[in-house]
Amino acid sequence: MQRFNIIDAATGLALVVIGIALQAHITASYDLGSLRRMGPGMVPMGLSLLLSGLGAALALSALLRAPAPLPQVQVRPFVFVLAAIAAFSLTIRLFGLVPAVVLLVGLSTLADRDARFGTFLALSAVLATLAFLIFRLGLGMNLPPFRWPF
Amino acid sequence: MDILANLGLGLSVALSGTNLLYCFVGVVLGTFLGVIPGVGVLAAISMLFPLTYFLEPTTALIMLAGIWYGTSYGGSTASILLNVPGTPANAVTCLDGYPMAQKGRAAMALFMTTVASFVGGSIGIVLLSAFAPLIAGAALAFGSAEYFALMVLGLIAATGIVGDDPLKGLIMVVVGLLLGLVGTDVFSGTARFTLGYLELRDGIALVALAMGLFGVSEVIASVGRIRPGRFDASTIRIRAMVPTRDEMRRSWMPMLRGSGVGAFFGALPGTGPSLAAFIAYAVEKRAAREPERFGKGAIEGVMAPESANNSADQTSFIPTLALGIPGSPTMALMLGVLIIHGIAPGPGLMTNEPALFWGLIMSFWIGNILLVLLNVPLIGLWVRLLTIPYPLLFPAVLMFICIGTYSVNNSAFDVMVVMVFGALGYLFRLLSFPPAPLLLGFVLGPLLEEHFRRAMLLSRGDPMTFVERPISSVLLGIAALILIWTLFNAIRRTRPQQTL
């Protein structure tokens, strides 16, 4: 049986490691300067030391805390929502607004367990039209509805 | 008097056709997004932020501010009818609002919260127009050391008072400060932490970070959890809104006390409407002659928090507009609008841009009046929104987030940044790290570094300058006290668990 908050302890240790990695990167790449004339590395160095310190404090205080239940990860929404955004980012320039929105709607409706194909069809038609009307016609943004890169 | 001329100027700006239109658009959108649980104020404002590139700065701020206080009006609807807060600031309203709805008094509760919101908002506006110029006047004498101290105070207050875990809040501030340093160093021109991406030379886009952290992570956490509400919409009729004489009598004092509490906590940097509403409720419960009525549908328990959050909405503009220091992440976005349009926020704002400042304040009055008109006769319409299923809603939210971010710089890279911060935001949620301090740190990071380095240059490398200058030392002293107090409280809270 764990007696302490293992999640916070691990997070704290991870922060210490991230802080140390940052310090290594800063020492290697940026000039620290002096107190009188600070270089670009001084403030980031101070902050990353602070981050390591606070991470260590969190890890130590976690030893005194009661264990918390493991958080429930919503894997399905997590994967599909992020995939939908990535798909939009990758297609908007190559194929234009309408394909990007349809892909976004398609992937994001899959995030819900009870998604139906009819919902996807209706929603992508409505949203693509809406996006075209608001952003292209209404606000005159540079968002052509279709593009063909080849 | 000056003030009359200023108010007149403000009124003429706020009543111009375009500004009036966008004020209306803002409050309608605010109410709309406030009513629907799962879309918070920050998500709403960052979603609509890109629109403001196409508007005059005054108009843009009027619209965003309308969304900001509009959500507080709309947010109580879901609290009362469904026991689900529309926004975090309306969470306390559930405690007595939902029992009122179960007793069949939902319509009256909705009406009275609109009244409370209006009274709270009005008191907040009066205090804002009285105090902001005074504070700005005093701040004109501030140098870099004072600005640095003030920002440290704001950041500490943001972590200490709000979250239940100050250590995690502090960590998020530091992470935010570090993220804020990504990009070109203003003093030396060195590119820092850009990972070789040219797109990161100007820093991480504020909109992309905010939308990922608040909008996307909220969607991920809400999908499959929010189900359409069930309630009897036919009970929400105008005739059922009239409060009894007894209910009226009980409402006055809580409303005034709530407005006062809200105004105070709204003006403090780092606190804001959610905390104000909680404290107002606690104060009311303590002041009540029959505290046992609370939680069972006491009208006082609805009036106090609803007037407090609206009053805080208005007074939170005091540090933002008078000092250029945002007291909350939402206010950070408001300052972002100013910066994008090339207006330097700070104590000079009121004298340099009187039309913007007073126009914005007068638009708050108009917006609050519009909100009463929107909320009382049209409440039936807003209530129907609660029956829209979330599966239809969230793809639309994601679409607005993606197009919004993309259109800021025509940058597909920024959309990827949204995805990265969406994932991070969800991770923070799982580990119960509060995301708001991160955004505050992110916005203040570059300013903090700039003032720190400038103050150190002026003092020839002597850090004692922050302690020797009186204003700066007082501000840092308060920050230290808050820090010690919150850490002490946090330690005291952990102890009993250890003995279990």
XYZ file of C-alpha atoms in Angstrom:
650
model
C 0.000 0.000 0.000
C 1.295 3.412 -0.842
C 1.242 5.784 2.086
C 1.823 9.026 0.207
C 0.706 10.875 -2.905
C 2.750 9.065 -5.515
C 1.457 11.161 -8.437
C 2.623 14.434 -6.918
C 5.936 12.876 -5.927
C 6.571 11.710 -9.491
C 5.476 15.055 -10.942
C 7.811 16.881 -8.565
C 10.752 14.690 -9.581
C 9.925 15.184 -13.259
C 9.978 18.959 -12.708
C 13.404 18.710 -11.048
C 14.694 16.826 -14.094
C 13.138 19.319 -16.525
C 14.712 22.162 -14.552
C 18.149 20.557 -14.683
C 17.816 19.927 -18.424
C 16.923 23.598 -18.910
C 19.925 24.699 -16.844
C 22.210 22.534 -18.977
C 20.720 23.963 -22.157
C 21.013 27.553 -20.890
C 24.633 27.145 -19.783
C 25.508 25.639 -23.159
C 23.676 28.126 -25.364
C 23.124 31.518 -23.738
C 25.345 34.137 -22.150
C 24.593 34.599 -18.456
C 26.304 37.994 -18.171
C 26.826 39.586 -14.777
C 24.442 41.135 -12.246
C 25.551 44.539 -13.486
C 24.872 43.682 -17.114
C 22.675 40.645 -17.484
C 22.883 38.456 -20.540
C 19.977 36.638 -22.177
C 20.600 33.564 -20.023
C 20.360 35.129 -16.554
C 16.608 35.327 -16.018
C 15.873 31.911 -17.603
C 18.607 30.429 -15.403
C 17.067 31.914 -12.279
C 13.619 30.676 -13.259
C 14.794 27.166 -14.085
C 16.566 26.946 -10.720
C 13.302 28.053 -9.127
C 11.460 25.352 -11.094
C 13.812 22.620 -9.857
C 13.509 23.905 -6.306
C 9.704 24.002 -6.384
C 9.639 20.558 -8.000
C 11.755 19.193 -5.164
C 9.460 20.887 -2.639
C 6.421 19.299 -4.298
C 8.035 15.857 -4.256
C 8.932 16.223 -0.572
C 5.523 17.565 0.443
C 3.888 14.698 -1.453
C 5.468 12.339 1.061
C 3.285 13.952 3.726
C 0.114 13.944 1.654
C -2.535 11.292 1.643
C -2.610 9.281 -1.584
C -5.054 10.599 -4.152
C -6.984 8.277 -6.447
C -5.369 7.878 -9.861
C -6.938 10.345 -12.292
C -9.240 8.867 -14.902
C -7.836 9.502 -18.334
C -10.357 10.086 -21.116
C -8.247 8.350 -23.745
C -10.740 8.408 -26.593
C -11.572 12.152 -26.500
C -7.911 12.955 -25.866
C -6.708 11.124 -28.986
C -9.478 12.179 -31.345
C -9.721 15.828 -30.330
C -5.971 16.293 -30.742
C -5.973 14.345 -34.009
C -8.777 16.557 -35.308
C -6.769 19.708 -34.609
C -3.624 18.247 -36.176
C -5.588 17.220 -39.264
C -6.935 20.761 -39.613
C -3.446 22.213 -39.290
C -2.036 19.870 -41.947
C -4.827 20.293 -44.506
C -5.855 23.958 -44.300
C -3.006 25.195 -46.515
C -2.955 22.285 -48.937
C -6.640 21.639 -49.569
C -8.479 24.674 -48.262
C -11.184 25.435 -45.705
C -13.930 22.950 -46.578
C -11.843 19.736 -46.543
C -10.090 20.898 -43.367
C -13.387 21.530 -41.573
C -14.892 18.228 -42.741
C -11.847 16.333 -41.470
C -11.915 18.236 -38.187
C -15.603 17.493 -37.656
C -15.166 13.859 -38.686
C -12.330 13.127 -36.283
C -13.799 15.143 -33.429
C -17.240 13.476 -33.607
C -15.390 10.180 -33.160
C -14.269 11.506 -29.761
C -17.768 10.764 -28.469
C -18.590 7.104 -27.967
C -22.128 7.456 -29.271
C -21.115 9.218 -32.493
C -23.342 8.541 -35.500
C -22.552 8.884 -39.174
C -25.635 11.002 -39.795
C -24.549 13.491 -37.146
C -21.157 13.776 -38.819
C -22.666 14.413 -42.281
C -25.141 17.015 -41.101
C -22.697 18.738 -38.768
C -19.869 18.982 -41.294
C -22.230 20.399 -43.933
C -23.598 23.004 -41.514
C -20.232 23.969 -40.022
C -18.374 24.162 -43.341
C -21.082 26.460 -44.708
C -21.058 28.526 -41.536
C -17.267 28.868 -41.574
C -17.333 29.945 -45.223
C -20.069 32.507 -44.571
C -18.547 33.997 -41.396
C -14.829 33.954 -42.094
C -14.610 34.184 -45.885
C -17.622 36.277 -46.855
C -18.285 38.093 -43.567
C -14.752 38.925 -42.451
C -13.005 38.597 -45.827
C -10.206 36.401 -44.512
C -7.780 34.664 -46.810
C -9.424 31.246 -46.538
C -10.214 29.772 -49.967
C -12.847 27.012 -49.657
C -10.887 24.590 -51.849
C -7.280 24.266 -52.934
C -5.348 21.676 -54.911
C -1.617 21.523 -54.290
C -0.580 19.253 -57.145
C -15.924 68.784 -12.974
C -13.555 66.796 -15.113
C -15.314 63.585 -14.466
C -18.532 64.765 -16.086
C -16.668 65.756 -19.233
C -14.958 62.366 -19.219
C -18.204 60.509 -18.736
C -19.749 62.555 -21.535
C -16.872 61.698 -23.835
C -17.192 58.057 -22.866
C -20.911 58.042 -23.514
C -20.461 59.547 -26.962
C -17.884 56.869 -27.817
C -19.948 54.026 -26.389
C -23.120 55.168 -28.154
C -21.552 55.339 -31.614
C -23.203 52.880 -33.992
C -20.321 50.412 -34.361
C -19.496 50.317 -30.675
C -23.113 49.843 -29.711
C -23.413 46.999 -32.210
C -20.320 45.189 -30.942
C -21.316 45.762 -27.333
C -24.590 44.031 -28.186
C -22.758 41.230 -30.030
C -20.448 40.797 -27.024
C -23.165 40.541 -24.397
C -25.302 38.219 -26.537
C -22.334 35.910 -27.142
C -21.391 36.183 -23.479
C -24.842 35.162 -22.309
C -24.940 32.375 -24.900
C -21.568 30.958 -23.863
C -22.285 31.501 -20.179
C -25.517 29.507 -20.325
C -23.825 26.493 -21.910
C -21.727 24.533 -19.422
C -18.393 23.364 -20.792
C -17.435 26.602 -22.512
C -15.740 28.896 -20.002
C -15.149 32.626 -20.283
C -11.509 32.213 -21.190
C -12.273 29.713 -23.897
C -14.987 32.039 -25.176
C -12.794 35.110 -25.208
C -9.804 33.383 -26.760
C -12.097 31.905 -29.417
C -13.324 35.345 -30.415
C -10.010 37.098 -29.846
C -8.921 36.846 -33.521
C -12.004 38.817 -34.568
C -10.595 41.793 -32.721
C -7.769 42.145 -35.238
C -10.340 43.468 -37.641
C -11.780 46.028 -35.230
C -10.694 49.318 -33.729
C -9.058 48.690 -30.325
C -11.891 50.435 -28.442
C -14.531 48.437 -30.270
C -12.562 45.236 -29.781
C -12.283 45.796 -26.032
C -15.959 46.715 -25.763
C -16.886 43.425 -27.409
C -14.509 41.264 -25.360
C -15.568 42.966 -22.137
C -19.202 42.337 -23.084
C -18.435 38.638 -23.378
C -16.647 38.760 -20.012
C -19.479 40.193 -17.937
C -22.152 38.640 -20.150
C -21.048 35.135 -19.159
C -21.641 36.001 -15.500
C -25.262 36.814 -16.285
C -25.761 33.691 -18.361
C -23.790 31.401 -16.091
C -26.356 31.386 -13.315
C -28.989 29.827 -15.603
C -27.375 26.384 -15.680
C -26.492 26.664 -11.976
C -30.121 27.184 -11.022
C -31.826 24.819 -13.462
C -29.348 21.954 -13.678
C -27.114 22.261 -10.615
C -24.191 22.554 -13.081
C -22.327 25.879 -13.029
C -22.271 27.602 -16.416
C -18.926 29.151 -15.485
C -16.736 28.644 -12.376
C -17.859 32.025 -11.037
C -21.412 30.708 -10.792
C -20.510 27.522 -8.936
C -21.725 28.781 -5.529
C -25.037 29.805 -7.019
C -25.849 26.096 -7.382
C -25.957 25.663 -3.597
C -29.167 27.599 -3.131
C -30.259 28.182 -6.722
C -30.918 24.535 -7.532
C -32.999 23.924 -4.383
C -35.035 26.987 -5.359
C -35.671 25.450 -8.776
C -36.758 22.196 -7.148
C -39.305 24.148 -5.136
C -40.701 25.504 -8.402
C -39.215 28.968 -7.941
C -36.734 28.756 -10.833
C -38.241 31.644 -12.776
C -38.112 33.909 -9.736
C -34.523 32.851 -9.015
C -33.481 33.591 -12.597
C -35.145 36.999 -12.435
C -33.587 37.905 -9.109
C -30.097 36.821 -10.180
C -30.432 39.181 -13.129
C -31.322 41.968 -10.705
C -28.396 41.024 -8.462
C -26.061 40.936 -11.448
C -27.202 44.373 -12.534
C -26.837 45.930 -9.096
C -23.431 44.300 -8.575
C -22.269 45.359 -12.008
C -23.431 48.950 -11.483
C -21.678 49.303 -8.137
C -18.544 47.837 -9.691
C -18.663 50.354 -12.533
C -19.024 53.307 -10.153
C -16.022 52.140 -8.115
C -14.032 51.500 -11.279
C -14.581 55.020 -12.590
C -13.772 56.516 -9.190
C -10.650 54.555 -8.315
C -8.948 53.788 -11.607
C -7.901 57.422 -12.265
C -6.623 57.823 -8.680
C -4.507 54.688 -8.875
C -3.206 55.578 -12.318
C -2.207 59.008 -11.004
C -0.206 57.474 -8.184
C 1.389 54.966 -10.550
C 2.791 57.632 -12.858
C 5.729 57.897 -10.444
C 6.514 54.166 -10.788
C 9.896 53.087 -12.086
C 11.043 49.674 -13.212
C 11.675 48.471 -9.664
C 8.081 49.292 -8.650
C 6.646 47.596 -11.718
C 8.676 44.516 -11.016
C 7.489 44.447 -7.402
C 3.872 44.963 -8.433
C 3.992 42.086 -10.907
C 5.581 39.802 -8.343
C 2.751 40.711 -5.978
C 0.151 39.941 -8.646
C 1.706 36.581 -9.475
C 1.999 35.543 -5.843
C -1.578 36.614 -5.156
C -2.741 34.629 -8.178
C -1.190 31.437 -6.890
C -1.784 31.891 -3.218
C -5.363 32.933 -2.802
C -7.120 31.103 -5.590
C -5.894 27.540 -5.730
C -6.202 25.034 -2.927
C -2.613 23.995 -3.568
C -0.352 27.072 -3.587
C 2.768 25.086 -4.401
C 1.257 23.845 -7.653
C 0.086 27.359 -8.430
C 3.618 28.690 -7.946
C 5.040 25.986 -10.182
C 2.569 26.941 -12.891
C 3.573 30.605 -12.595
C 7.218 29.678 -13.096
C 6.367 27.446 -16.063
C 4.352 30.331 -17.512
C 7.204 32.801 -16.986
C 9.603 30.431 -18.752
C 7.210 29.942 -21.658
C 6.870 33.711 -21.860
C 10.618 33.993 -22.451
C 10.482 31.853 -25.605
C 11.492 34.017 -28.548
C 13.918 36.839 -29.203
C 15.494 38.524 -26.180
C 14.770 42.264 -26.459
C 18.081 43.311 -24.949
C 20.506 41.173 -26.952
C 18.506 39.840 -29.911
C 19.358 36.250 -28.990
C 16.695 33.690 -29.928
C 15.863 31.701 -26.806
C 14.184 28.275 -26.518
C 12.961 28.356 -30.131
C 13.922 24.707 -30.789
C 15.035 25.862 -34.228
C 11.533 26.951 -35.309
C 11.517 30.328 -37.039
C 7.855 30.679 -36.074
C 8.835 30.811 -32.399
C 11.142 33.825 -32.826
C 8.272 36.176 -31.960
C 7.355 33.993 -29.016
C 4.516 31.545 -28.555
C 1.252 33.056 -29.810
C -0.888 34.099 -26.818
C -4.108 33.074 -28.539
C -2.800 29.618 -29.432
C -1.582 29.028 -25.884
C -4.819 30.233 -24.280
C -7.078 28.277 -26.627
C -5.129 25.067 -26.165
C -4.832 25.389 -22.422
C -8.438 26.380 -21.752
C -10.558 25.647 -24.827
C -9.199 22.325 -26.062
C -8.484 20.796 -22.672
C -12.007 21.719 -21.560
C -13.468 19.984 -24.614
C -11.418 16.842 -23.963
C -12.545 16.752 -20.348
C -16.202 17.399 -21.200
C -16.823 15.039 -24.152
C -18.955 12.142 -23.043
C -19.574 13.712 -19.647
C -21.963 16.568 -20.281
C -25.425 15.303 -21.089
C -28.335 17.533 -22.074
C -30.249 18.767 -19.070
C -33.698 17.710 -17.946
C -36.032 20.248 -16.440
C -39.503 21.581 -16.978
C -39.072 24.534 -19.314
C -42.743 25.451 -19.011
C -42.220 26.798 -15.475
C -39.999 29.602 -16.796
C -42.638 32.222 -17.516
C -42.596 35.938 -16.892
C -45.553 35.692 -14.533
C -43.664 33.226 -12.338
C -40.763 35.652 -11.992
C -42.342 38.006 -9.480
C -40.719 37.628 -6.057
C -42.848 37.796 -2.904
C -42.546 40.752 -0.555
C -40.606 38.614 1.892
C -38.154 37.509 -0.799
C -37.618 41.133 -1.822
C -36.949 42.159 1.755
C -34.413 39.383 2.236
C -32.566 40.246 -0.979
C -31.480 43.835 -0.457
C -28.731 43.544 2.086
C -27.076 40.401 0.654
C -27.031 42.109 -2.716
C -25.271 45.201 -1.364
C -22.856 43.241 0.810
C -22.135 40.905 -2.099
C -21.380 43.842 -4.366
C -18.948 45.258 -1.811
C -17.147 41.960 -1.290
C -17.032 41.405 -5.044
C -15.676 44.871 -5.763
C -12.859 44.397 -3.275
C -11.748 40.956 -4.442
C -12.187 41.842 -8.077
C -9.758 44.736 -7.784
C -7.033 42.672 -6.120
C -4.681 41.247 -8.714
C -4.839 37.494 -8.933
C -8.238 36.923 -7.334
C -11.289 37.561 -9.499
C -15.004 36.751 -9.677
C -14.963 33.048 -8.715
C -13.273 33.703 -5.411
C -15.399 36.813 -4.842
C -18.577 34.749 -5.222
C -17.351 32.127 -2.744
C -16.421 34.707 -0.144
C -19.668 36.623 -0.584
C -21.587 33.401 0.076
C -19.519 32.658 3.170
C -20.018 36.200 4.504
C -23.774 35.955 3.973
C -23.994 32.647 5.767
C -22.164 34.095 8.715
C -24.249 37.265 8.766
C -27.567 35.433 8.469
C -29.920 35.125 11.418
C -30.968 31.644 10.323
C -27.868 30.129 8.670
C -29.582 26.722 8.548
C -31.750 27.962 5.656
C -28.655 28.121 3.443
C -28.297 25.244 1.024
C -32.046 24.663 1.033
C -33.037 27.442 -1.312
C -32.309 30.631 0.624
C -32.593 33.605 -1.704
C -29.718 35.323 0.118
C -27.415 32.501 -1.019
C -28.172 33.350 -4.633
C -28.204 37.128 -4.444
C -24.853 37.564 -2.688
C -22.633 35.519 -5.041
C -24.394 36.705 -8.177
C -23.925 40.368 -7.272
C -20.357 39.665 -6.129
C -19.190 38.040 -9.349
C -20.586 40.827 -11.497
C -19.142 43.520 -9.290
C -15.770 41.751 -9.433
C -16.024 41.516 -13.228
C -16.050 45.298 -13.387
C -13.492 46.149 -10.722
C -10.985 43.670 -12.159
C -10.473 46.311 -14.818
C -8.912 48.607 -12.191
C -5.412 47.049 -12.096
C -5.643 46.184 -15.778
C -6.441 49.644 -17.035
C -4.825 51.770 -14.329
C -1.529 49.901 -14.029
C -1.350 47.758 -17.142
C -1.083 44.681 -14.941
C -3.703 42.032 -15.611
C -5.259 40.613 -12.460
C -6.552 37.513 -14.228
C -5.876 35.536 -17.407
C -8.934 37.070 -19.056
C -7.587 40.523 -18.326
C -4.278 39.384 -19.812
C -6.103 38.750 -23.064
C -7.677 42.224 -22.854
C -4.216 43.736 -22.499
C -3.153 41.602 -25.437
C -5.700 43.467 -27.566
C -4.148 46.792 -26.586
C -0.621 45.587 -27.285
C -1.558 44.179 -30.696
C -3.008 47.545 -31.655
C 0.159 49.306 -30.531
C -1.292 50.947 -27.408
C 0.966 50.721 -24.369
C -1.023 49.639 -21.322
C -0.120 51.385 -18.078
C -0.921 54.418 -15.983
C -0.583 56.687 -19.003
C -3.487 54.982 -20.771
C -6.175 57.185 -19.264
C -4.509 60.443 -20.235
C -3.254 59.266 -23.636
C -6.378 57.421 -24.705
C -9.257 59.026 -22.808
C -11.769 58.074 -25.496
C -10.801 54.415 -25.214
C -10.817 54.353 -21.429
C -14.042 56.248 -20.778
C -15.729 54.763 -23.823
C -15.055 51.303 -22.463
C -16.406 52.197 -19.027
C -19.571 53.741 -20.393
C -20.059 50.704 -22.622
C -20.196 48.637 -19.425
C -23.332 50.529 -18.387
C -24.922 50.026 -21.744
C -23.911 46.387 -21.772
C -25.402 45.796 -18.331
C -28.674 47.414 -19.353
C -28.733 45.327 -22.546
C -28.132 42.224 -20.447
C -31.148 42.931 -18.251
C -33.274 43.393 -21.374
C -31.846 40.215 -22.884
C -32.192 38.129 -19.775
C -35.614 38.964 -18.447
C -37.941 38.780 -21.462
C -35.828 36.294 -23.409
C -34.966 33.937 -20.592
C -37.121 31.194 -22.086
C -34.962 31.233 -25.193
C -31.683 30.926 -23.251
C -33.103 28.117 -21.204
C -33.771 26.108 -24.393
C -30.022 26.291 -25.153
C -29.440 23.936 -22.276
C -31.156 21.193 -24.242
C -28.634 21.269 -27.133
C -26.652 18.033 -26.925
C -22.936 18.543 -26.324
C -21.891 16.156 -29.166
C -23.282 18.726 -31.610
C -21.632 21.593 -29.829
C -18.026 20.629 -29.310
C -17.024 20.069 -32.957
C -18.248 23.622 -33.566
C -16.171 24.889 -30.643
C -13.104 23.116 -32.028
C -13.730 24.544 -35.475
C -13.896 28.093 -34.150
C -10.727 27.494 -32.158
C -8.826 26.185 -35.204
C -9.996 28.794 -37.706
C -9.571 31.528 -35.112
C -5.977 30.621 -34.368
C -5.105 30.031 -37.991
C -6.448 33.376 -39.125
C -4.391 35.428 -36.650
C -1.169 35.010 -38.647
C -2.330 32.668 -41.429
C -0.209 30.174 -39.593
C -0.801 26.422 -39.602
C 2.064 26.233 -37.103
C -0.007 28.094 -34.516
C -2.762 25.490 -34.876
C -0.195 22.830 -33.957
C 0.738 24.966 -30.948
C -2.940 24.810 -29.920
C -2.762 21.031 -30.103
C 0.390 20.878 -27.979
C -1.088 23.134 -25.312
C -4.384 21.259 -25.469
C -2.510 18.092 -24.558
C -0.523 19.895 -21.853
C -3.661 21.541 -20.490
C -5.352 18.156 -20.180
C -2.277 16.763 -18.429
C -2.336 19.689 -15.969
C -6.019 18.980 -15.326
C -5.273 15.327 -14.553
C -2.467 16.258 -12.173
C -4.661 19.040 -10.709
C -2.318 21.874 -11.596
C -4.295 25.113 -12.104
C -3.784 26.480 -15.639
C -4.745 30.109 -14.900
C -1.477 31.067 -13.110
C 0.456 29.702 -16.083
C -1.285 32.084 -18.471
C -0.741 34.999 -16.090
C 2.954 34.136 -15.852
C 3.168 33.741 -19.611
C 1.801 37.225 -20.224
C 3.792 38.886 -17.488
C 7.037 36.977 -18.196
C 8.532 39.305 -20.806
C 7.420 42.431 -18.883
C 8.809 41.070 -15.644
C 12.182 40.273 -17.209
C 12.375 43.635 -18.925
C 11.665 45.632 -15.756
C 13.903 43.406 -13.646
C 16.866 43.823 -15.978
C 16.277 47.539 -16.405
C 16.041 48.099 -12.646
C 19.233 46.114 -12.149
C 21.011 48.123 -14.856
C 19.955 51.379 -13.192
C 21.136 50.203 -9.774
C 24.437 48.977 -11.251
C 23.781 45.383 -10.364
C 22.661 45.994 -6.796
C 19.551 43.895 -6.009
C 18.959 45.995 -2.871
C 17.249 48.555 -5.103
C 13.996 46.566 -4.807
C 14.094 46.866 -1.025
C 15.451 50.381 -0.721
C 12.787 52.054 -2.832
C 9.801 52.499 -0.483
C 6.888 51.585 -2.784
C 8.681 48.579 -4.177
C 9.664 47.341 -0.738
C 6.086 47.652 0.561
C 4.737 45.738 -2.442
C 7.337 42.998 -2.085
C 6.644 42.884 1.661
C 2.933 42.276 1.012
C 3.855 39.601 -1.533
C 6.098 37.904 1.025
C 3.340 38.013 3.653
C 0.814 36.454 1.277
C 3.324 33.780 0.355
C 4.100 32.913 3.974
C 0.432 32.947 4.920
C -0.648 30.650 2.087
C 2.219 28.225 2.594
C 1.484 28.136 6.314
C -2.178 27.379 5.618
C -1.234 24.697 3.114
C 1.051 22.996 5.608
C -1.597 23.161 8.311
C -4.075 21.522 5.948
C -1.748 18.614 5.120
C -0.924 17.722 8.712
C -4.234 16.138 9.789
C -4.193 13.810 6.780
C -0.815 12.541 7.832
C -2.143 11.258 11.143
C -4.959 9.324 9.471
